[in-house]
């Protein structure tokens, strides 16, 4: 993930990060920080229903699959009965039109990816009602069904493969505190090893 702040390009490493050791590794490779979607989804502060969080926590490292059957674009999801049974049926459905999307409030709409033009509503952090992107419509509806409504029987559970090593629901404050502590311990250990080498 790359973004620009002034004349400086900020690089965030993403994919598989969940603790302070990963942060140190990413910094060593030259990143400015890390993005942790699945790790923050699985916190006590996340508004995802508890039953859905428990399903994530029960998922093993081999319990995910990359599928294109939701809307044609590759996406890693937790392997569920819906994913297994509906593999051909999901791809055959057209993306939802305006009537099928009527139950999604403006706050649930997709936000255009990438940096927003200066002065745009996206730059101010506002969401706008956009037409579904080529791949966004069905994915949005099915993700909302699972993560907001708790309907994993009709929705998908997007995830990183790191889900298989996450085993608890700390608060965001506790999680960040742990990450900082482990990162500092890791840096100290590496520094000691280098001095003694």
Tab-separated table of N, CA and C in Angstrom, residues 40-185:
chain	number	residue	atom	x	y	z
A	40	UNK	N	-7.176	-6.285	13.286
A	40	UNK	CA	-8.038	-5.280	13.908
A	40	UNK	C	-9.513	-5.689	13.858
A	41	UNK	N	-9.901	-6.466	12.857
A	41	UNK	CA	-11.265	-6.990	12.824
A	41	UNK	C	-11.514	-7.862	14.048
A	42	UNK	N	-10.494	-8.608	14.459
A	42	UNK	CA	-10.615	-9.512	15.599
A	42	UNK	C	-10.112	-8.847	16.881
A	43	UNK	N	-10.819	-7.797	17.287
A	43	UNK	CA	-10.566	-7.125	18.558
A	43	UNK	C	-11.899	-6.985	19.283
A	44	UNK	N	-11.821	-6.739	20.574
A	44	UNK	CA	-13.036	-6.545	21.368
A	44	UNK	C	-13.799	-5.308	20.910
A	45	UNK	N	-13.085	-4.326	20.336
A	45	UNK	CA	-13.715	-3.078	19.907
A	45	UNK	C	-14.405	-3.177	18.547
A	46	UNK	N	-14.086	-4.194	17.781
A	46	UNK	CA	-14.691	-4.378	16.462
A	46	UNK	C	-16.194	-4.602	16.611
A	47	UNK	N	-16.978	-4.000	15.707
A	47	UNK	CA	-18.435	-4.135	15.782
A	47	UNK	C	-18.959	-5.365	15.039
A	48	UNK	N	-18.059	-6.218	14.587
A	48	UNK	CA	-18.469	-7.477	13.972
A	48	UNK	C	-19.155	-8.320	15.048
A	49	UNK	N	-20.286	-8.987	14.732
A	49	UNK	CA	-20.977	-9.801	15.742
A	49	UNK	C	-20.056	-10.856	16.369
A	50	UNK	N	-20.251	-11.096	17.674
A	50	UNK	CA	-19.390	-12.032	18.405
A	50	UNK	C	-19.381	-13.428	17.784
A	51	UNK	N	-20.530	-13.900	17.303
A	51	UNK	CA	-20.582	-15.222	16.676
A	51	UNK	C	-19.695	-15.305	15.451
A	52	UNK	N	-19.632	-14.215	14.698
A	52	UNK	CA	-18.773	-14.171	13.504
A	52	UNK	C	-17.308	-14.133	13.930
A	53	UNK	N	-16.994	-13.338	14.952
A	53	UNK	CA	-15.610	-13.305	15.456
A	53	UNK	C	-15.170	-14.700	15.902
A	54	UNK	N	-16.072	-15.411	16.573
A	54	UNK	CA	-15.741	-16.773	17.023
A	54	UNK	C	-15.475	-17.698	15.849
A	55	UNK	N	-16.199	-17.497	14.748
A	55	UNK	CA	-15.955	-18.306	13.550
A	55	UNK	C	-14.563	-18.005	12.986
A	56	UNK	N	-14.177	-16.738	12.988
A	56	UNK	CA	-12.820	-16.363	12.566
A	56	UNK	C	-11.789	-17.030	13.475
A	57	UNK	N	-11.989	-16.935	14.802
A	57	UNK	CA	-11.019	-17.485	15.749
A	57	UNK	C	-10.880	-19.001	15.623
A	58	UNK	N	-11.937	-19.673	15.190
A	58	UNK	CA	-11.904	-21.127	15.033
A	58	UNK	C	-11.257	-21.564	13.714
A	59	UNK	N	-10.960	-20.605	12.851
A	59	UNK	CA	-10.391	-20.922	11.537
A	59	UNK	C	-8.902	-21.220	11.653
A	60	UNK	N	-8.484	-22.314	11.043
A	60	UNK	CA	-7.068	-22.691	11.052
A	60	UNK	C	-6.347	-22.038	9.879
A	61	UNK	N	-5.025	-22.185	9.856
A	61	UNK	CA	-4.257	-21.597	8.748
A	61	UNK	C	-4.652	-22.177	7.395
A	62	UNK	N	-5.181	-23.372	7.390
A	62	UNK	CA	-5.618	-23.975	6.131
A	62	UNK	C	-7.130	-23.819	5.923
A	63	UNK	N	-7.774	-22.993	6.741
A	63	UNK	CA	-9.221	-22.836	6.662
A	63	UNK	C	-9.688	-21.701	5.780
A	64	UNK	N	-8.778	-21.181	4.957
A	64	UNK	CA	-9.154	-20.109	4.027
A	64	UNK	C	-8.966	-20.587	2.602
A	65	UNK	N	-9.580	-19.882	1.692
A	65	UNK	CA	-9.464	-20.220	0.280
A	65	UNK	C	-9.529	-18.927	-0.521
A	66	UNK	N	-8.787	-18.885	-1.625
A	66	UNK	CA	-8.898	-17.751	-2.542
A	66	UNK	C	-9.890	-18.159	-3.617
A	67	UNK	N	-10.923	-17.354	-3.784
A	67	UNK	CA	-11.960	-17.668	-4.754
A	67	UNK	C	-12.249	-16.470	-5.650
A	68	UNK	N	-12.654	-16.748	-6.853
A	68	UNK	CA	-13.131	-15.703	-7.762
A	68	UNK	C	-14.641	-15.828	-7.936
A	69	UNK	N	-15.265	-16.705	-7.162
A	69	UNK	CA	-16.672	-17.033	-7.363
A	69	UNK	C	-17.638	-16.012	-6.773
A	70	UNK	N	-17.159	-15.082	-5.962
A	70	UNK	CA	-18.067	-14.083	-5.396
A	70	UNK	C	-18.473	-13.089	-6.470
A	71	UNK	N	-17.479	-12.527	-7.153
A	71	UNK	CA	-17.801	-11.515	-8.164
A	71	UNK	C	-16.800	-11.466	-9.312
A	72	UNK	N	-15.966	-12.488	-9.420
A	72	UNK	CA	-15.014	-12.540	-10.528
A	72	UNK	C	-13.605	-12.124	-10.148
A	73	UNK	N	-13.446	-11.357	-9.089
A	73	UNK	CA	-12.118	-10.928	-8.644
A	73	UNK	C	-11.622	-11.881	-7.557
A	74	UNK	N	-10.319	-12.177	-7.530
A	74	UNK	CA	-9.813	-13.065	-6.485
A	74	UNK	C	-9.952	-12.438	-5.102
A	75	UNK	N	-10.388	-13.227	-4.151
A	75	UNK	CA	-10.575	-12.753	-2.783
A	75	UNK	C	-10.359	-13.927	-1.836
A	76	UNK	N	-9.571	-13.691	-0.767
A	76	UNK	CA	-9.384	-14.730	0.248
A	76	UNK	C	-10.534	-14.634	1.231
A	77	UNK	N	-11.179	-15.767	1.488
A	77	UNK	CA	-12.309	-15.837	2.407
A	77	UNK	C	-12.152	-17.067	3.288
A	78	UNK	N	-12.875	-17.046	4.409
A	78	UNK	CA	-12.931	-18.241	5.234
A	78	UNK	C	-13.762	-19.272	4.491
A	79	UNK	N	-13.281	-20.495	4.498
A	79	UNK	CA	-13.996	-21.555	3.798
A	79	UNK	C	-15.242	-21.926	4.600
A	80	UNK	N	-16.401	-21.711	3.996
A	80	UNK	CA	-17.685	-22.012	4.637
A	80	UNK	C	-18.490	-22.925	3.712
A	81	UNK	N	-19.615	-23.412	4.212
A	81	UNK	CA	-20.499	-24.225	3.366
A	81	UNK	C	-20.915	-23.445	2.128
A	82	UNK	N	-21.202	-22.157	2.296
A	82	UNK	CA	-21.620	-21.332	1.154
A	82	UNK	C	-20.541	-21.306	0.080
A	83	UNK	N	-19.292	-21.114	0.502
A	83	UNK	CA	-18.185	-21.061	-0.460
A	83	UNK	C	-18.025	-22.407	-1.157
A	84	UNK	N	-18.123	-23.503	-0.392
A	84	UNK	CA	-17.966	-24.838	-0.978
A	84	UNK	C	-19.124	-25.203	-1.907
A	85	UNK	N	-20.351	-25.008	-1.435
A	85	UNK	CA	-21.531	-25.450	-2.176
A	85	UNK	C	-21.838	-24.571	-3.376
A	86	UNK	N	-21.622	-23.265	-3.223
A	86	UNK	CA	-22.086	-22.310	-4.233
A	86	UNK	C	-21.030	-21.891	-5.235
A	87	UNK	N	-19.940	-22.608	-5.315
A	87	UNK	CA	-18.840	-22.125	-6.150
A	87	UNK	C	-19.263	-21.783	-7.569
A	88	UNK	N	-20.080	-22.567	-8.206
A	88	UNK	CA	-20.533	-22.239	-9.550
A	88	UNK	C	-21.670	-21.239	-9.565
A	89	UNK	N	-22.561	-21.310	-8.588
A	89	UNK	CA	-23.729	-20.450	-8.566
A	89	UNK	C	-23.378	-18.987	-8.311
A	90	UNK	N	-22.384	-18.720	-7.444
A	90	UNK	CA	-22.049	-17.339	-7.124
A	90	UNK	C	-21.558	-16.594	-8.355
A	91	UNK	N	-20.741	-17.265	-9.160
A	91	UNK	CA	-20.188	-16.597	-10.327
A	91	UNK	C	-21.251	-16.332	-11.373
A	92	UNK	N	-22.312	-17.135	-11.388
A	92	UNK	CA	-23.332	-16.991	-12.413
A	92	UNK	C	-24.284	-15.832	-12.135
A	93	UNK	N	-24.336	-15.347	-10.888
A	93	UNK	CA	-25.248	-14.266	-10.561
A	93	UNK	C	-24.671	-12.940	-11.022
A	94	UNK	N	-25.513	-12.067	-11.605
A	94	UNK	CA	-25.009	-10.744	-11.986
A	94	UNK	C	-24.804	-9.902	-10.739
A	95	UNK	N	-23.905	-8.911	-10.791
A	95	UNK	CA	-23.758	-8.026	-9.646
A	95	UNK	C	-25.096	-7.363	-9.339
A	96	UNK	N	-25.391	-7.116	-8.057
A	96	UNK	CA	-26.680	-6.541	-7.700
A	96	UNK	C	-26.879	-5.168	-8.308
A	97	UNK	N	-28.086	-4.887	-8.728
A	97	UNK	CA	-28.433	-3.572	-9.249
A	97	UNK	C	-28.942	-2.689	-8.133
A	98	UNK	N	-29.421	-1.492	-8.455
A	98	UNK	CA	-29.864	-0.541	-7.437
A	98	UNK	C	-30.954	-1.091	-6.529
A	99	UNK	N	-31.892	-1.891	-7.052
A	99	UNK	CA	-32.974	-2.407	-6.214
A	99	UNK	C	-32.417	-3.374	-5.176
A	100	UNK	N	-31.486	-4.247	-5.597
A	100	UNK	CA	-30.934	-5.221	-4.672
A	100	UNK	C	-30.008	-4.562	-3.653
A	101	UNK	N	-29.519	-3.366	-3.951
A	101	UNK	CA	-28.618	-2.666	-3.051
A	101	UNK	C	-29.361	-1.656	-2.183
A	102	UNK	N	-30.669	-1.605	-2.283
A	102	UNK	CA	-31.433	-0.583	-1.572
A	102	UNK	C	-31.309	-0.678	-0.066
A	103	UNK	N	-30.982	-1.870	0.464
A	103	UNK	CA	-30.880	-2.021	1.911
A	103	UNK	C	-29.545	-1.539	2.457
A	104	UNK	N	-28.637	-1.082	1.604
A	104	UNK	CA	-27.336	-0.600	2.056
A	104	UNK	C	-27.424	0.905	2.217
A	105	UNK	N	-27.148	1.380	3.407
A	105	UNK	CA	-27.218	2.822	3.657
A	105	UNK	C	-26.010	3.501	3.037
A	106	UNK	N	-26.076	4.832	2.797
A	106	UNK	CA	-24.937	5.529	2.196
A	106	UNK	C	-23.640	5.318	2.954
A	107	UNK	N	-23.693	5.091	4.264
A	107	UNK	CA	-22.470	4.864	5.037
A	107	UNK	C	-21.822	3.528	4.749
A	108	UNK	N	-22.538	2.627	4.056
A	108	UNK	CA	-22.000	1.308	3.746
A	108	UNK	C	-21.465	1.216	2.325
A	109	UNK	N	-21.531	2.291	1.566
A	109	UNK	CA	-21.139	2.244	0.159
A	109	UNK	C	-19.631	2.129	0.021
A	110	UNK	N	-19.207	1.600	-1.111
A	110	UNK	CA	-17.775	1.514	-1.404
A	110	UNK	C	-17.190	2.910	-1.511
A	111	UNK	N	-15.950	3.060	-1.110
A	111	UNK	CA	-15.225	4.305	-1.302
A	111	UNK	C	-14.197	4.038	-2.381
A	112	UNK	N	-14.046	4.968	-3.290
A	112	UNK	CA	-13.118	4.760	-4.403
A	112	UNK	C	-11.724	4.468	-3.878
A	113	UNK	N	-11.023	3.459	-4.448
A	113	UNK	CA	-9.676	3.136	-3.981
A	113	UNK	C	-8.673	4.191	-4.414
A	114	UNK	N	-7.567	4.238	-3.692
A	114	UNK	CA	-6.484	5.128	-4.059
A	114	UNK	C	-6.663	6.520	-3.500
A	115	UNK	N	-5.661	7.377	-3.714
A	115	UNK	CA	-5.726	8.727	-3.183
A	115	UNK	C	-6.873	9.506	-3.805
A	116	UNK	N	-7.549	10.298	-3.000
A	116	UNK	CA	-8.667	11.098	-3.501
A	116	UNK	C	-8.144	12.406	-4.063
A	117	UNK	N	-8.817	12.929	-5.092
A	117	UNK	CA	-8.409	14.230	-5.611
A	117	UNK	C	-8.564	15.290	-4.513
A	118	UNK	N	-7.653	16.277	-4.491
A	118	UNK	CA	-7.724	17.331	-3.481
A	118	UNK	C	-9.064	18.061	-3.587
A	119	UNK	N	-9.678	18.281	-2.422
A	119	UNK	CA	-10.949	19.001	-2.393
A	119	UNK	C	-12.161	18.127	-2.621
A	120	UNK	N	-11.955	16.816	-2.886
A	120	UNK	CA	-13.100	15.940	-3.139
A	120	UNK	C	-13.742	15.527	-1.829
A	121	UNK	N	-14.956	14.984	-1.909
A	121	UNK	CA	-15.641	14.527	-0.697
A	121	UNK	C	-14.897	13.352	-0.079
A	122	UNK	N	-14.172	12.564	-0.899
A	122	UNK	CA	-13.411	11.434	-0.357
A	122	UNK	C	-12.253	11.926	0.489
A	123	UNK	N	-11.626	13.051	0.074
A	123	UNK	CA	-10.510	13.576	0.832
A	123	UNK	C	-10.964	13.985	2.228
A	124	UNK	N	-12.187	14.493	2.332
A	124	UNK	CA	-12.715	14.915	3.627
A	124	UNK	C	-13.195	13.727	4.448
A	125	UNK	N	-13.059	12.511	3.912
A	125	UNK	CA	-13.446	11.312	4.631
A	125	UNK	C	-14.927	10.992	4.512
A	126	UNK	N	-15.628	11.644	3.587
A	126	UNK	CA	-17.047	11.372	3.418
A	126	UNK	C	-17.234	10.261	2.417
A	127	UNK	N	-18.227	9.426	2.667
A	127	UNK	CA	-18.569	8.370	1.728
A	127	UNK	C	-19.646	8.895	0.793
A	128	UNK	N	-19.601	8.463	-0.436
A	128	UNK	CA	-20.622	8.891	-1.378
A	128	UNK	C	-21.278	7.676	-1.991
A	129	UNK	N	-22.482	7.840	-2.484
A	129	UNK	CA	-23.200	6.748	-3.110
A	129	UNK	C	-22.685	6.613	-4.533
A	130	UNK	N	-21.853	5.618	-4.748
A	130	UNK	CA	-21.240	5.417	-6.050
A	130	UNK	C	-21.898	4.239	-6.743
A	131	UNK	N	-21.881	4.232	-8.049
A	131	UNK	CA	-22.339	3.049	-8.781
A	131	UNK	C	-21.400	1.914	-8.451
A	132	UNK	N	-21.906	0.666	-8.427
A	132	UNK	CA	-21.026	-0.455	-8.108
A	132	UNK	C	-19.862	-0.529	-9.086
A	133	UNK	N	-18.679	-0.813	-8.564
A	133	UNK	CA	-17.538	-1.019	-9.439
A	133	UNK	C	-17.710	-2.370	-10.123
A	134	UNK	N	-16.817	-2.678	-11.045
A	134	UNK	CA	-16.918	-3.937	-11.769
A	134	UNK	C	-17.004	-5.115	-10.807
A	135	UNK	N	-16.225	-5.070	-9.707
A	135	UNK	CA	-16.192	-6.187	-8.779
A	135	UNK	C	-16.790	-5.868	-7.410
A	136	UNK	N	-17.160	-4.622	-7.150
A	136	UNK	CA	-17.530	-4.231	-5.803
A	136	UNK	C	-18.943	-4.546	-5.366
A	137	UNK	N	-19.907	-4.596	-6.274
A	137	UNK	CA	-21.307	-4.704	-5.888
A	137	UNK	C	-21.659	-5.933	-5.095
A	138	UNK	N	-21.472	-7.096	-5.668
A	138	UNK	CA	-21.838	-8.334	-4.985
A	138	UNK	C	-20.955	-8.563	-3.766
A	139	UNK	N	-19.682	-8.216	-3.864
A	139	UNK	CA	-18.765	-8.390	-2.737
A	139	UNK	C	-19.245	-7.552	-1.548
A	140	UNK	N	-19.681	-6.316	-1.809
A	140	UNK	CA	-20.165	-5.447	-0.740
A	140	UNK	C	-21.380	-6.041	-0.053
A	141	UNK	N	-22.339	-6.510	-0.833
A	141	UNK	CA	-23.570	-7.076	-0.276
A	141	UNK	C	-23.272	-8.328	0.539
A	142	UNK	N	-22.439	-9.215	0.012
A	142	UNK	CA	-22.164	-10.479	0.696
A	142	UNK	C	-21.282	-10.285	1.927
A	143	UNK	N	-20.380	-9.316	1.885
A	143	UNK	CA	-19.559	-9.021	3.051
A	143	UNK	C	-20.414	-8.381	4.139
A	144	UNK	N	-21.292	-7.469	3.758
A	144	UNK	CA	-22.188	-6.820	4.731
A	144	UNK	C	-23.088	-7.856	5.396
A	145	UNK	N	-23.597	-8.802	4.621
A	145	UNK	CA	-24.470	-9.841	5.187
A	145	UNK	C	-23.762	-10.590	6.307
A	146	UNK	N	-22.489	-10.925	6.100
A	146	UNK	CA	-21.751	-11.707	7.105
A	146	UNK	C	-21.217	-10.841	8.242
A	147	UNK	N	-20.500	-9.772	7.911
A	147	UNK	CA	-19.786	-9.009	8.935
A	147	UNK	C	-20.655	-8.020	9.703
A	148	UNK	N	-21.746	-7.563	9.107
A	148	UNK	CA	-22.614	-6.607	9.795
A	148	UNK	C	-23.841	-7.308	10.368
A	149	UNK	N	-24.478	-8.132	9.525
A	149	UNK	CA	-25.724	-8.778	9.945
A	149	UNK	C	-25.498	-10.139	10.609
A	150	UNK	N	-24.279	-10.677	10.518
A	150	UNK	CA	-23.990	-11.977	11.120
A	150	UNK	C	-24.550	-13.148	10.340
A	151	UNK	N	-24.925	-12.939	9.065
A	151	UNK	CA	-25.546	-13.983	8.242
A	151	UNK	C	-24.485	-14.689	7.411
A	152	UNK	N	-23.722	-15.554	8.056
A	152	UNK	CA	-22.655	-16.261	7.358
A	152	UNK	C	-23.195	-17.317	6.408
A	153	UNK	N	-24.495	-17.620	6.504
A	153	UNK	CA	-25.093	-18.588	5.591
A	153	UNK	C	-25.290	-17.996	4.199
A	154	UNK	N	-25.365	-16.661	4.101
A	154	UNK	CA	-25.559	-16.021	2.794
A	154	UNK	C	-24.447	-15.026	2.479
A	155	UNK	N	-23.478	-14.902	3.366
A	155	UNK	CA	-22.404	-13.940	3.157
A	155	UNK	C	-21.039	-14.584	3.181
A	156	UNK	N	-20.037	-13.794	2.828
A	156	UNK	CA	-18.656	-14.279	2.832
A	156	UNK	C	-17.874	-13.567	3.929
A	157	UNK	N	-16.821	-14.231	4.396
A	157	UNK	CA	-15.981	-13.715	5.468
A	157	UNK	C	-14.582	-13.434	4.919
A	158	UNK	N	-14.353	-12.224	4.406
A	158	UNK	CA	-13.035	-11.907	3.864
A	158	UNK	C	-11.991	-11.951	4.978
A	159	UNK	N	-10.798	-12.386	4.639
A	159	UNK	CA	-9.761	-12.547	5.657
A	159	UNK	C	-8.389	-12.598	5.029
A	160	UNK	N	-7.395	-12.429	5.877
A	160	UNK	CA	-6.033	-12.728	5.505
A	160	UNK	C	-5.716	-14.124	6.017
A	161	UNK	N	-4.706	-14.765	5.455
A	161	UNK	CA	-4.359	-16.115	5.887
A	161	UNK	C	-3.857	-16.119	7.328
A	162	UNK	N	-3.478	-14.953	7.821
A	162	UNK	CA	-3.001	-14.811	9.191
A	162	UNK	C	-4.084	-15.167	10.207
A	163	UNK	N	-5.332	-15.266	9.786
A	163	UNK	CA	-6.428	-15.591	10.703
A	163	UNK	C	-6.135	-16.853	11.508
A	164	UNK	N	-5.416	-17.779	10.940
A	164	UNK	CA	-5.140	-19.049	11.603
A	164	UNK	C	-4.207	-18.963	12.794
A	165	UNK	N	-3.512	-17.827	12.977
A	165	UNK	CA	-2.610	-17.685	14.121
A	165	UNK	C	-3.123	-16.673	15.139
A	166	UNK	N	-4.302	-16.129	14.915
A	166	UNK	CA	-4.900	-15.184	15.865
A	166	UNK	C	-5.776	-15.980	16.816
A	167	UNK	N	-5.557	-15.777	18.128
A	167	UNK	CA	-6.275	-16.615	19.090
A	167	UNK	C	-6.989	-15.843	20.189
A	168	UNK	N	-7.168	-14.542	20.017
A	168	UNK	CA	-7.837	-13.784	21.064
A	168	UNK	C	-8.431	-12.495	20.547
A	169	UNK	N	-9.222	-11.842	21.422
A	169	UNK	CA	-9.900	-10.606	21.066
A	169	UNK	C	-9.508	-9.493	22.042
A	170	UNK	N	-8.266	-9.013	21.965
A	170	UNK	CA	-7.885	-7.921	22.851
A	170	UNK	C	-8.583	-6.635	22.429
A	171	UNK	N	-8.566	-5.637	23.291
A	171	UNK	CA	-9.038	-4.318	22.863
A	171	UNK	C	-7.998	-3.752	21.899
A	172	UNK	N	-8.365	-2.732	21.158
A	172	UNK	CA	-7.407	-2.112	20.241
A	172	UNK	C	-6.229	-1.537	21.038
A	173	UNK	N	-6.523	-0.925	22.179
A	173	UNK	CA	-5.448	-0.362	23.005
A	173	UNK	C	-4.496	-1.462	23.471
A	174	UNK	N	-5.041	-2.592	23.912
A	174	UNK	CA	-4.196	-3.705	24.343
A	174	UNK	C	-3.364	-4.240	23.180
A	175	UNK	N	-3.992	-4.364	22.018
A	175	UNK	CA	-3.289	-4.873	20.842
A	175	UNK	C	-2.115	-3.974	20.466
A	176	UNK	N	-2.366	-2.683	20.395
A	176	UNK	CA	-1.294	-1.753	20.036
A	176	UNK	C	-0.195	-1.779	21.096
A	177	UNK	N	-0.593	-1.845	22.363
A	177	UNK	CA	0.399	-1.938	23.434
A	177	UNK	C	1.278	-3.167	23.287
A	178	UNK	N	0.658	-4.305	22.989
A	178	UNK	CA	1.419	-5.557	22.776
A	178	UNK	C	2.367	-5.430	21.595
A	179	UNK	N	1.856	-4.862	20.499
A	179	UNK	CA	2.683	-4.726	19.294
A	179	UNK	C	3.916	-3.879	19.597
A	180	UNK	N	3.727	-2.753	20.287
A	180	UNK	CA	4.851	-1.880	20.633
A	180	UNK	C	5.830	-2.606	21.551
A	181	UNK	N	5.318	-3.302	22.569
A	181	UNK	CA	6.177	-4.030	23.504
A	181	UNK	C	7.006	-5.094	22.788
A	182	UNK	N	6.342	-5.913	21.976
A	182	UNK	CA	7.051	-6.992	21.262
A	182	UNK	C	8.034	-6.408	20.248
A	183	UNK	N	7.663	-5.322	19.581
A	183	UNK	CA	8.583	-4.694	18.618
A	183	UNK	C	9.831	-4.199	19.339
A	184	UNK	N	9.655	-3.538	20.492
A	184	UNK	CA	10.815	-3.051	21.251
A	184	UNK	C	11.677	-4.204	21.762
A	185	UNK	N	11.054	-5.277	22.246
A	185	UNK	CA	11.805	-6.448	22.710
A	185	UNK	C	12.590	-7.076	21.558
